[in-house]
Each structure stands twice: as structure tokens, then as C-alpha cells.
One Martini backbone bead per residue (centre of mass of N, CA, C, O) as a GRO file, in nm:
protein
  431
    1UNK     BB    1  -1.594  -0.566   0.939
    2UNK     BB    2  -1.266  -0.621   0.874
    3UNK     BB    3  -1.301  -0.804   0.625
    4UNK     BB    4  -1.480  -0.612   0.461
    5UNK     BB    5  -1.274  -0.383   0.442
    6UNK     BB    6  -1.062  -0.548   0.289
    7UNK     BB    7  -1.239  -0.617   0.042
    8UNK     BB    8  -1.281  -0.325  -0.045
    9UNK     BB    9  -0.984  -0.269  -0.098
   10UNK     BB   10  -0.951  -0.486  -0.311
   11UNK     BB   11  -1.158  -0.388  -0.521
   12UNK     BB   12  -1.024  -0.114  -0.562
   13UNK     BB   13  -0.747  -0.215  -0.655
   14UNK     BB   14  -0.843  -0.376  -0.901
   15UNK     BB   15  -0.985  -0.143  -1.052
   16UNK     BB   16  -0.709   0.053  -1.042
   17UNK     BB   17  -0.540  -0.217  -1.189
   18UNK     BB   18  -0.507  -0.280  -1.526
   19UNK     BB   19  -0.191  -0.261  -1.477
   20UNK     BB   20   0.129  -0.279  -1.367
   21UNK     BB   21   0.161   0.032  -1.339
   22UNK     BB   22  -0.088   0.078  -1.161
   23UNK     BB   23  -0.022  -0.118  -0.935
   24UNK     BB   24   0.242   0.015  -0.850
   25UNK     BB   25   0.128   0.298  -0.791
   26UNK     BB   26  -0.078   0.202  -0.572
   27UNK     BB   27   0.129   0.078  -0.380
   28UNK     BB   28   0.297   0.334  -0.341
   29UNK     BB   29   0.071   0.508  -0.223
   30UNK     BB   30   0.020   0.331   0.025
   31UNK     BB   31   0.304   0.339   0.145
   32UNK     BB   32   0.322   0.648   0.182
   33UNK     BB   33   0.072   0.666   0.372
   34UNK     BB   34   0.252   0.465   0.581
   35UNK     BB   35   0.569   0.596   0.567
   36UNK     BB   36   0.713   0.543   0.314
   37UNK     BB   37   1.020   0.572   0.138
   38UNK     BB   38   1.147   0.683  -0.151
   39UNK     BB   39   1.356   0.533  -0.388
   40UNK     BB   40   1.642   0.572  -0.603
   41UNK     BB   41   1.856   0.400  -0.808
   42UNK     BB   42   2.031   0.671  -0.906
   43UNK     BB   43   2.081   0.703  -0.602
   44UNK     BB   44   2.192   0.752  -0.303
   45UNK     BB   45   2.185   0.566  -0.008
   46UNK     BB   46   2.013   0.629   0.319
   47UNK     BB   47   2.012   0.406   0.581
   48UNK     BB   48   1.804   0.299   0.861
   49UNK     BB   49   1.716   0.161   1.127
   50UNK     BB   50   1.358   0.111   1.099
   51UNK     BB   51   1.297   0.165   0.824
   52UNK     BB   52   1.072   0.262   0.545
   53UNK     BB   53   1.091   0.139   0.209
   54UNK     BB   54   1.099   0.208  -0.156
   55UNK     BB   55   1.113   0.056  -0.496
   56UNK     BB   56   1.136   0.098  -0.850
   57UNK     BB   57   1.090  -0.071  -1.178
   58UNK     BB   58   0.956   0.037  -1.472
   59UNK     BB   59   0.683   0.098  -1.305
   60UNK     BB   60   0.616  -0.248  -1.255
   61UNK     BB   61   0.807  -0.274  -1.005
   62UNK     BB   62   0.831  -0.371  -0.646
   63UNK     BB   63   1.005  -0.271  -0.334
   64UNK     BB   64   0.956  -0.343   0.010
   65UNK     BB   65   1.103  -0.214   0.324
   66UNK     BB   66   1.161  -0.350   0.655
   67UNK     BB   67   1.377  -0.236   0.876
   68UNK     BB   68   1.562  -0.327   1.123
   69UNK     BB   69   1.664  -0.231   1.448
   70UNK     BB   70   1.833  -0.451   1.434
   71UNK     BB   71   2.040  -0.645   1.315
   72UNK     BB   72   2.115  -0.767   0.995
   73UNK     BB   73   2.014  -1.128   0.971
   74UNK     BB   74   1.706  -1.118   0.852
   75UNK     BB   75   1.440  -1.204   0.612
   76UNK     BB   76   1.101  -1.149   0.521
   77UNK     BB   77   0.968  -1.284   0.223
   78UNK     BB   78   0.748  -1.154  -0.036
   79UNK     BB   79   0.603  -1.283  -0.338
   80UNK     BB   80   0.508  -1.142  -0.662
   81UNK     BB   81   0.287  -1.026  -0.936
   82UNK     BB   82   0.166  -0.765  -1.172
   83UNK     BB   83   0.093  -0.951  -1.402
   84UNK     BB   84  -0.134  -1.030  -1.684
   85UNK     BB   85  -0.315  -1.172  -1.898
   86UNK     BB   86  -0.365  -1.053  -2.250
   87UNK     BB   87  -0.417  -0.752  -2.443
   88UNK     BB   88  -0.193  -0.597  -2.666
   89UNK     BB   89  -0.080  -0.342  -2.833
   90UNK     BB   90   0.042  -0.258  -3.115
   91UNK     BB   91   0.235  -0.016  -3.241
   92UNK     BB   92   0.050  -0.051  -3.515
   93UNK     BB   93  -0.278  -0.074  -3.449
   94UNK     BB   94  -0.427   0.037  -3.677
   95UNK     BB   95  -0.717  -0.104  -3.851
   96UNK     BB   96  -0.908  -0.197  -4.143
   97UNK     BB   97  -1.264  -0.320  -4.171
   98UNK     BB   98  -1.563  -0.278  -4.299
   99UNK     BB   99  -1.555   0.031  -4.179
  100UNK     BB  100  -1.345  -0.039  -3.942
  101UNK     BB  101  -1.181   0.030  -3.657
  102UNK     BB  102  -0.897  -0.140  -3.545
  103UNK     BB  103  -0.694  -0.339  -3.313
  104UNK     BB  104  -0.390  -0.449  -3.288
  105UNK     BB  105  -0.294  -0.758  -3.131
  106UNK     BB  106  -0.130  -0.909  -2.847
  107UNK     BB  107  -0.054  -1.186  -2.669
  108UNK     BB  108  -0.026  -1.195  -2.319
  109UNK     BB  109   0.050  -1.475  -2.250
  110UNK     BB  110  -0.179  -1.735  -2.119
  111UNK     BB  111  -0.454  -1.672  -2.252
  112UNK     BB  112  -0.797  -1.691  -2.226
  113UNK     BB  113  -0.987  -1.614  -2.507
  114UNK     BB  114  -1.299  -1.662  -2.507
  115UNK     BB  115  -1.382  -1.437  -2.278
  116UNK     BB  116  -1.321  -1.175  -2.472
  117UNK     BB  117  -1.585  -1.191  -2.586
  118UNK     BB  118  -1.827  -0.951  -2.550
  119UNK     BB  119  -1.666  -0.711  -2.414
  120UNK     BB  120  -1.605  -0.436  -2.223
  121UNK     BB  121  -1.342  -0.221  -2.337
  122UNK     BB  122  -1.063  -0.086  -2.220
  123UNK     BB  123  -0.779   0.152  -2.172
  124UNK     BB  124  -0.432   0.084  -2.073
  125UNK     BB  125  -0.119   0.249  -1.948
  126UNK     BB  126   0.180   0.356  -2.114
  127UNK     BB  127   0.294   0.693  -2.200
  128UNK     BB  128   0.511   0.859  -2.426
  129UNK     BB  129   0.616   1.200  -2.419
  130UNK     BB  130   0.660   1.518  -2.584
  131UNK     BB  131   0.748   1.819  -2.513
  132UNK     BB  132   0.806   2.134  -2.624
  133UNK     BB  133   1.107   2.119  -2.473
  134UNK     BB  134   1.185   1.790  -2.521
  135UNK     BB  135   1.063   1.639  -2.296
  136UNK     BB  136   1.041   1.325  -2.148
  137UNK     BB  137   0.736   1.129  -2.062
  138UNK     BB  138   0.578   0.911  -1.837
  139UNK     BB  139   0.231   0.805  -1.850
  140UNK     BB  140  -0.077   0.737  -1.731
  141UNK     BB  141  -0.349   0.534  -1.867
  142UNK     BB  142  -0.726   0.543  -1.815
  143UNK     BB  143  -0.997   0.415  -1.997
  144UNK     BB  144  -1.300   0.375  -1.803
  145UNK     BB  145  -1.447   0.273  -2.082
  146UNK     BB  146  -1.621   0.173  -2.347
  147UNK     BB  147  -1.430   0.123  -2.665
  148UNK     BB  148  -1.442  -0.197  -2.705
  149UNK     BB  149  -1.487  -0.504  -2.916
  150UNK     BB  150  -1.518  -0.866  -2.944
  151UNK     BB  151  -1.698  -1.010  -3.175
  152UNK     BB  152  -1.894  -1.253  -3.236
  153UNK     BB  153  -1.990  -1.518  -3.423
  154UNK     BB  154  -2.253  -1.640  -3.537
  155UNK     BB  155  -2.382  -1.957  -3.527
  156UNK     BB  156  -2.504  -1.947  -3.820
  157UNK     BB  157  -2.185  -1.903  -3.932
  158UNK     BB  158  -2.087  -2.126  -3.691
  159UNK     BB  159  -2.160  -2.450  -3.617
  160UNK     BB  160  -1.863  -2.510  -3.456
  161UNK     BB  161  -1.835  -2.324  -3.200
  162UNK     BB  162  -1.914  -2.576  -2.979
  163UNK     BB  163  -1.654  -2.780  -3.096
  164UNK     BB  164  -1.354  -2.663  -3.044
  165UNK     BB  165  -1.262  -2.421  -3.190
  166UNK     BB  166  -1.010  -2.250  -3.297
  167UNK     BB  167  -0.823  -1.952  -3.235
  168UNK     BB  168  -0.723  -1.651  -3.404
  169UNK     BB  169  -0.534  -1.390  -3.295
  170UNK     BB  170  -0.492  -1.226  -3.561
  171UNK     BB  171  -0.807  -1.241  -3.690
  172UNK     BB  172  -1.019  -1.257  -3.414
  173UNK     BB  173  -0.912  -1.027  -3.183
  174UNK     BB  174  -0.963  -0.765  -3.306
  175UNK     BB  175  -1.107  -0.487  -3.212
  176UNK     BB  176  -1.367  -0.278  -3.207
  177UNK     BB  177  -1.352   0.099  -3.220
  178UNK     BB  178  -1.446   0.248  -3.511
  179UNK     BB  179  -1.657   0.400  -3.718
  180UNK     BB  180  -1.524   0.523  -3.992
  181UNK     BB  181  -1.177   0.490  -3.940
  182UNK     BB  182  -0.972   0.534  -4.181
  183UNK     BB  183  -0.865   0.842  -4.058
  184UNK     BB  184  -0.774   0.773  -3.791
  185UNK     BB  185  -0.609   0.908  -3.487
  186UNK     BB  186  -0.461   0.773  -3.221
  187UNK     BB  187  -0.286   1.003  -3.113
  188UNK     BB  188  -0.518   1.204  -3.079
  189UNK     BB  189  -0.673   1.039  -2.873
  190UNK     BB  190  -0.450   1.022  -2.662
  191UNK     BB  191  -0.418   1.327  -2.618
  192UNK     BB  192  -0.706   1.371  -2.517
  193UNK     BB  193  -0.687   1.185  -2.265
  194UNK     BB  194  -0.439   1.324  -2.138
  195UNK     BB  195  -0.577   1.596  -2.101
  196UNK     BB  196  -0.802   1.495  -1.912
  197UNK     BB  197  -0.605   1.346  -1.689
  198UNK     BB  198  -0.323   1.565  -1.704
  199UNK     BB  199  -0.317   1.840  -1.858
  200UNK     BB  200  -0.199   1.777  -2.146
  201UNK     BB  201  -0.030   1.998  -2.361
  202UNK     BB  202   0.156   1.997  -2.625
  203UNK     BB  203   0.194   1.687  -2.716
  204UNK     BB  204   0.386   1.396  -2.810
  205UNK     BB  205   0.354   1.081  -2.924
  206UNK     BB  206   0.602   0.824  -2.907
  207UNK     BB  207   0.491   0.593  -2.703
  208UNK     BB  208   0.357   0.258  -2.607
  209UNK     BB  209   0.179   0.061  -2.336
  210UNK     BB  210  -0.111  -0.120  -2.418
  211UNK     BB  211  -0.429  -0.229  -2.276
  212UNK     BB  212  -0.686  -0.437  -2.252
  213UNK     BB  213  -1.004  -0.423  -2.061
  214UNK     BB  214  -1.239  -0.504  -1.830
  215UNK     BB  215  -1.488  -0.281  -1.696
  216UNK     BB  216  -1.590  -0.473  -1.510
  217UNK     BB  217  -1.625  -0.484  -1.193
  218UNK     BB  218  -1.561  -0.592  -0.910
  219UNK     BB  219  -1.703  -0.870  -0.702
  220UNK     BB  220  -1.947  -1.005  -0.515
  221UNK     BB  221  -2.034  -1.354  -0.490
  222UNK     BB  222  -2.315  -1.487  -0.388
  223UNK     BB  223  -2.537  -1.520  -0.142
  224UNK     BB  224  -2.284  -1.463   0.079
  225UNK     BB  225  -2.029  -1.340  -0.062
  226UNK     BB  226  -1.795  -1.584  -0.105
  227UNK     BB  227  -1.702  -1.432  -0.367
  228UNK     BB  228  -1.447  -1.334  -0.607
  229UNK     BB  229  -1.481  -1.120  -0.897
  230UNK     BB  230  -1.210  -1.082  -1.143
  231UNK     BB  231  -0.965  -0.933  -1.272
  232UNK     BB  232  -0.631  -1.018  -1.193
  233UNK     BB  233  -0.595  -1.216  -0.954
  234UNK     BB  234  -0.369  -1.303  -1.145
  235UNK     BB  235  -0.167  -1.143  -0.896
  236UNK     BB  236  -0.310  -0.909  -0.723
  237UNK     BB  237  -0.393  -1.063  -0.473
  238UNK     BB  238  -0.102  -1.104  -0.364
  239UNK     BB  239  -0.018  -0.812  -0.353
  240UNK     BB  240  -0.231  -0.726  -0.149
  241UNK     BB  241  -0.173  -0.929   0.081
  242UNK     BB  242   0.124  -0.856   0.120
  243UNK     BB  243   0.068  -0.560   0.194
  244UNK     BB  244  -0.114  -0.606   0.435
  245UNK     BB  245   0.091  -0.766   0.605
  246UNK     BB  246   0.311  -0.553   0.622
  247UNK     BB  247   0.124  -0.325   0.754
  248UNK     BB  248   0.032  -0.518   1.008
  249UNK     BB  249   0.286  -0.542   1.118
  250UNK     BB  250   0.505  -0.457   1.394
  251UNK     BB  251   0.817  -0.386   1.274
  252UNK     BB  252   1.060  -0.567   1.398
  253UNK     BB  253   1.105  -0.710   1.137
  254UNK     BB  254   1.256  -0.800   0.860
  255UNK     BB  255   1.110  -0.693   0.540
  256UNK     BB  256   0.981  -0.819   0.213
  257UNK     BB  257   0.831  -0.680  -0.086
  258UNK     BB  258   0.787  -0.846  -0.403
  259UNK     BB  259   0.683  -0.714  -0.735
  260UNK     BB  260   0.683  -0.855  -1.040
  261UNK     BB  261   0.730  -0.853  -1.362
  262UNK     BB  262   0.686  -1.097  -1.626
  263UNK     BB  263   0.583  -1.383  -1.536
  264UNK     BB  264   0.390  -1.462  -1.787
  265UNK     BB  265   0.685  -1.450  -1.977
  266UNK     BB  266   0.939  -1.571  -1.767
  267UNK     BB  267   1.109  -1.320  -1.610
  268UNK     BB  268   1.307  -1.206  -1.851
  269UNK     BB  269   1.410  -0.918  -1.690
  270UNK     BB  270   1.499  -0.637  -1.520
  271UNK     BB  271   1.200  -0.668  -1.349
  272UNK     BB  272   1.224  -0.957  -1.312
  273UNK     BB  273   1.297  -1.245  -1.136
  274UNK     BB  274   1.552  -1.303  -1.334
  275UNK     BB  275   1.652  -1.052  -1.249
  276UNK     BB  276   1.842  -0.799  -1.041
  277UNK     BB  277   1.660  -0.638  -0.847
  278UNK     BB  278   1.670  -0.784  -0.569
  279UNK     BB  279   1.976  -0.809  -0.545
  280UNK     BB  280   2.043  -0.511  -0.561
  281UNK     BB  281   1.887  -0.423  -0.308
  282UNK     BB  282   2.017  -0.616  -0.097
  283UNK     BB  283   2.308  -0.517  -0.133
  284UNK     BB  284   2.253  -0.226  -0.044
  285UNK     BB  285   2.150  -0.293   0.234
  286UNK     BB  286   2.401  -0.448   0.331
  287UNK     BB  287   2.594  -0.203   0.295
  288UNK     BB  288   2.439  -0.020   0.510
  289UNK     BB  289   2.373  -0.250   0.763
  290UNK     BB  290   2.654  -0.368   0.705
  291UNK     BB  291   2.970  -0.466   0.571
  292UNK     BB  292   2.924  -0.566   0.254
  293UNK     BB  293   2.994  -0.849   0.229
  294UNK     BB  294   2.970  -1.159   0.095
  295UNK     BB  295   2.940  -1.306   0.358
  296UNK     BB  296   2.698  -1.142   0.475
  297UNK     BB  297   2.505  -1.191   0.239
  298UNK     BB  298   2.486  -1.500   0.252
  299UNK     BB  299   2.389  -1.511   0.545
  300UNK     BB  300   2.130  -1.352   0.500
  301UNK     BB  301   1.996  -1.535   0.290
  302UNK     BB  302   2.007  -1.808   0.463
  303UNK     BB  303   1.831  -1.671   0.705
  304UNK     BB  304   1.613  -1.647   0.511
  305UNK     BB  305   1.268  -1.611   0.375
  306UNK     BB  306   1.043  -1.731   0.111
  307UNK     BB  307   0.715  -1.630  -0.010
  308UNK     BB  308   0.545  -1.745  -0.281
  309UNK     BB  309   0.267  -1.570  -0.433
  310UNK     BB  310   0.036  -1.781  -0.611
  311UNK     BB  311  -0.215  -1.899  -0.749
  312UNK     BB  312  -0.446  -2.170  -0.730
  313UNK     BB  313  -0.604  -2.463  -0.824
  314UNK     BB  314  -0.924  -2.519  -0.802
  315UNK     BB  315  -1.181  -2.713  -0.756
  316UNK     BB  316  -1.398  -2.808  -1.010
  317UNK     BB  317  -1.728  -2.910  -1.028
  318UNK     BB  318  -1.709  -2.975  -1.360
  319UNK     BB  319  -1.370  -3.074  -1.323
  320UNK     BB  320  -1.255  -3.306  -1.122
  321UNK     BB  321  -1.051  -3.470  -1.322
  322UNK     BB  322  -0.815  -3.233  -1.316
  323UNK     BB  323  -0.751  -3.369  -1.042
  324UNK     BB  324  -0.614  -3.493  -0.792
  325UNK     BB  325  -0.782  -3.672  -0.557
  326UNK     BB  326  -0.578  -3.554  -0.306
  327UNK     BB  327  -0.557  -3.244  -0.472
  328UNK     BB  328  -0.838  -3.038  -0.402
  329UNK     BB  329  -0.882  -2.731  -0.371
  330UNK     BB  330  -1.077  -2.504  -0.182
  331UNK     BB  331  -1.275  -2.265  -0.155
  332UNK     BB  332  -1.230  -2.139   0.161
  333UNK     BB  333  -0.978  -2.355   0.264
  334UNK     BB  334  -0.723  -2.204   0.224
  335UNK     BB  335  -0.414  -2.214   0.176
  336UNK     BB  336  -0.173  -2.322  -0.079
  337UNK     BB  337   0.048  -2.574  -0.124
  338UNK     BB  338   0.302  -2.597  -0.372
  339UNK     BB  339   0.387  -2.899  -0.555
  340UNK     BB  340   0.702  -3.015  -0.725
  341UNK     BB  341   0.939  -3.247  -0.818
  342UNK     BB  342   1.046  -3.050  -1.079
  343UNK     BB  343   1.059  -2.742  -0.973
  344UNK     BB  344   0.806  -2.550  -1.038
  345UNK     BB  345   0.827  -2.548  -0.736
  346UNK     BB  346   1.002  -2.449  -0.427
  347UNK     BB  347   0.905  -2.658  -0.247
  348UNK     BB  348   0.976  -2.805   0.066
  349UNK     BB  349   0.968  -2.963   0.364
  350UNK     BB  350   1.080  -2.723   0.529
  351UNK     BB  351   0.895  -2.491   0.418
  352UNK     BB  352   0.628  -2.637   0.464
  353UNK     BB  353   0.651  -2.671   0.771
  354UNK     BB  354   0.657  -2.374   0.838
  355UNK     BB  355   0.375  -2.305   0.724
  356UNK     BB  356   0.208  -2.507   0.889
  357UNK     BB  357   0.284  -2.387   1.164
  358UNK     BB  358   0.166  -2.108   1.117
  359UNK     BB  359  -0.124  -2.202   1.071
  360UNK     BB  360  -0.158  -2.327   1.350
  361UNK     BB  361  -0.101  -2.069   1.525
  362UNK     BB  362  -0.351  -1.899   1.355
  363UNK     BB  363  -0.591  -2.077   1.265
  364UNK     BB  364  -0.531  -2.202   0.962
  365UNK     BB  365  -0.609  -2.348   0.691
  366UNK     BB  366  -0.456  -2.613   0.486
  367UNK     BB  367  -0.331  -2.682   0.156
  368UNK     BB  368  -0.277  -2.901  -0.138
  369UNK     BB  369  -0.084  -2.895  -0.453
  370UNK     BB  370  -0.095  -3.140  -0.722
  371UNK     BB  371  -0.049  -3.240  -1.014
  372UNK     BB  372  -0.109  -3.435  -1.243
  373UNK     BB  373   0.096  -3.681  -1.390
  374UNK     BB  374  -0.060  -3.620  -1.692
  375UNK     BB  375   0.029  -3.315  -1.639
  376UNK     BB  376   0.114  -3.009  -1.655
  377UNK     BB  377   0.318  -2.743  -1.502
  378UNK     BB  378   0.340  -2.466  -1.365
  379UNK     BB  379   0.473  -2.145  -1.255
  380UNK     BB  380   0.694  -1.918  -1.076
  381UNK     BB  381   0.897  -1.704  -0.886
  382UNK     BB  382   1.019  -1.906  -0.689
  383UNK     BB  383   1.241  -2.068  -0.848
  384UNK     BB  384   1.381  -1.815  -0.957
  385UNK     BB  385   1.457  -1.680  -0.690
  386UNK     BB  386   1.608  -1.919  -0.571
  387UNK     BB  387   1.821  -1.927  -0.798
  388UNK     BB  388   1.927  -1.626  -0.788
  389UNK     BB  389   1.959  -1.611  -0.453
  390UNK     BB  390   1.918  -1.883  -0.245
  391UNK     BB  391   1.653  -1.880  -0.101
  392UNK     BB  392   1.440  -2.013   0.099
  393UNK     BB  393   1.142  -2.167  -0.052
  394UNK     BB  394   0.786  -2.115  -0.111
  395UNK     BB  395   0.467  -2.218  -0.247
  396UNK     BB  396   0.173  -2.014  -0.253
  397UNK     BB  397  -0.203  -1.989  -0.249
  398UNK     BB  398  -0.493  -1.892  -0.370
  399UNK     BB  399  -0.773  -2.024  -0.463
  400UNK     BB  400  -0.891  -2.076  -0.812
  401UNK     BB  401  -1.074  -1.985  -1.089
  402UNK     BB  402  -1.002  -1.917  -1.415
  403UNK     BB  403  -0.721  -1.906  -1.502
  404UNK     BB  404  -0.655  -1.649  -1.741
  405UNK     BB  405  -0.896  -1.498  -1.743
  406UNK     BB  406  -1.090  -1.209  -1.762
  407UNK     BB  407  -1.243  -1.378  -1.525
  408UNK     BB  408  -1.210  -1.446  -1.186
  409UNK     BB  409  -1.214  -1.685  -0.894
  410UNK     BB  410  -1.258  -1.643  -0.540
  411UNK     BB  411  -1.229  -1.656  -0.197
  412UNK     BB  412  -1.305  -1.445   0.059
  413UNK     BB  413  -1.171  -1.592   0.312
  414UNK     BB  414  -0.876  -1.628   0.194
  415UNK     BB  415  -0.774  -1.345   0.239
  416UNK     BB  416  -0.757  -1.362   0.547
  417UNK     BB  417  -0.588  -1.612   0.582
  418UNK     BB  418  -0.325  -1.518   0.434
  419UNK     BB  419  -0.278  -1.260   0.590
  420UNK     BB  420  -0.237  -1.392   0.867
  421UNK     BB  421   0.010  -1.567   0.794
  422UNK     BB  422   0.200  -1.344   0.683
  423UNK     BB  423   0.208  -1.180   0.939
  424UNK     BB  424   0.336  -1.405   1.108
  425UNK     BB  425   0.590  -1.440   0.936
  426UNK     BB  426   0.701  -1.155   1.003
  427UNK     BB  427   0.681  -1.167   1.333
  428UNK     BB  428   0.821  -1.420   1.387
  429UNK     BB  429   1.051  -1.571   1.577
  430UNK     BB  430   1.284  -1.815   1.486
  431UNK     BB  431   1.253  -1.937   1.177
   0.00000   0.00000   0.00000
């Protein structure tokens, strides 16, 4: 079944993408395999109508462009983000207690901390090294085996453990890493792993950005395999679906897939949605394929449309009261239009109507999410991109449970649903 093949690709992508740097590298590899040409921001660009190209920034954000063969007058944009909440190592990570080497960690984003206890944790990220000739290089590291664990305290020693006790990220989250490690050298360990994975010898570790992650692989769950369980579904699921839609489209329309880093911490960075990455790329494209004037750029943006894809909160069978009674999206019930009157989502009636019509045309069910009026609402890259660029935007997403947990759950059929709609979004003329 085509859907089963797509889900296998998804599981493989999730497993091989423990950090934003790995996700970006894997997306770039897939794009190149499909004929996309890599661009470098520091070099002059030479673009031609009908070309397919991509560019990265910080190795953790990526923009892929399908340039139209006709005049550049509109673009179909799909947005997502590559980062997920979790535990990042501090710069001086090693610390010792009770004869154990532990790793000092910092919580990245709004992580749900309780599920991190008693998990088999691997280590992955980006390491910068100095070669013997003085050259600096950034390389990816992924130690895909259990290296660490954050052990729970036995209930006999904490009788209030099940009564909602708060967790202290500074004192309770550092994982156990090595017994008798008072004199352990983390740099030496990193050099050993880099030698194993990249044949790097005689290098010095200068700095790193490393994260812990659950090495339990993604899986199909449920009697009928109707669920997907994995880390980082928020928001690598949208990255994958956006990429699938771009590659499956017929190539006639101008299309953009942008996957930004740092959404989970506010998007305010050079490679985040609040930064200039997308605007920089679009201005260079406009300069190459149009007259490059401000007039033509504004006309291009206003004729374009952006679908911001970030997962939505599905109705939880054990916590039905956490949803508005009329807005409880179901897993495998189709993509979710996300609405917020206070502009935490970018959807308006015009962009919502466009998406509903696309769903009707390709026979995909569609759902709506609005948070309860007595609860706060999260946000996405949608409002930020709309603010920075001015492009008409809506927010949609696949429904999921356990958002920001170390392991999240989505519906298997929703992957196909959203891919089908986004493919139609790219292909349909006259939107």
C-alpha cells in the first residue's frame, strides 16, 4: 500500500532525526536525491525558471524552492519547524555526585518533564572541532545507544510522588552517565565517538550543541496500527509531510517549503521564523526571476499563500474537559484548522475557506480547533511569518496527544490526509 510505504519513510525520518541539525541534513539529502540543487547563501545565485533548489541556515533551518517555469507571480508556501522541546547539555556539562558522573542539562522549550524519567537516552547534536591544520569544522554526532538515564526516586522515599509534586530541572533532571567518573573527560569521549562515526583523528573539541533523546524507535501502535508513537512528532511530522507534498506535486507551480529552527523558544533568531531567512531567500529569488523591485516583491507576496503546519491538540479520552465541547479534533479525523481570535494562530476566514475547499476537492475530512476560553493558547510560526512577510496565512496541523512529551502520538491515517491536501495546495491553479 502507498500509505504504508509513506509511513515507513516517516518512521525512518523520525528515527534518524534526533536534533534539528540531523532533520535538516536528512531533508537536504532527500531533496538532492530528487534533483534539487544546493545553494550557498555566501555565493552569488544563478537561478532559472523551472529549477528546484534548496538552501540551509545554521545547518538547522532549510528552505526548498520549486521555481515556476512561467513568470514568477505567486508561490505556494508550506511552513514547519525542525526543533522540539527536550534536554540540552550545558557547556560545562560534567558534574559528579555520589560517585556518578552526571550531565548538567538545560530545558529547551516547554518540555513535559515527567516522561523523561527512566528512559534510555542517547546523545546527538552538532560538535565543532579544530583539525591539526587549524581548520574549524562542524560535524554531526549521533550516539544511538543508551548512554544515560534520569532515574526516578522510589515512591518509598517520596510518598507524595503521585500527588502532583513539582520537579526541579536543575537538581532532579541531570542524567546519570558514568559510574566512578570523577576524572572522566567528556571531550575524550566525544573525540572517540567522532572517530567512530566520521573517521576524525587528531581533532580538538572546541564547542558543541548536544541534546539527549529517547533511543526507543518510532513505531506503529494499536491493534490495527492506527497510531504513530514517536519522539519529536511536534514538529518533524509536519516537516516530513510538507516535504512529501512538495516532491509529489507536478512541479508546474512555484512552491516553497520552509522549516525553521527555534520555534519552541520563540523563533527570534537568524534562522527562526522571526528572523530574515525566508525574506532574504524570497528577495533573491525575486531579483533573479523578476525585475527585483520592491513593487514586484510586494505583489509576489500578496499573490502567494502560506500554510503553517504545526500539530494540533487532539481530544484526549481521559481529559475531555480540556477541550471546548464543539472543538475536539479526533486522531485520524483529518487535518485541523487552528483558530484563535487573539492571533495566536494566523488563520482568518479567507485562508480557512481556501483550505476547506481544498479538502473538499480531494475528499479529505477537516476539523477545527479553538482552545477553551478559560485556557491559554500556544502559537506557531504562522503569525510570526505573516507578520514578518505579510503573506496571507493559515495554521493547520495533524492532531496529536501528549504534545511536548518525550514520546507523542498521532493518527496514521492523518499523515496521508494532510499530504494529499498540501499536494493539492501546491498544484491547484487560481487559488
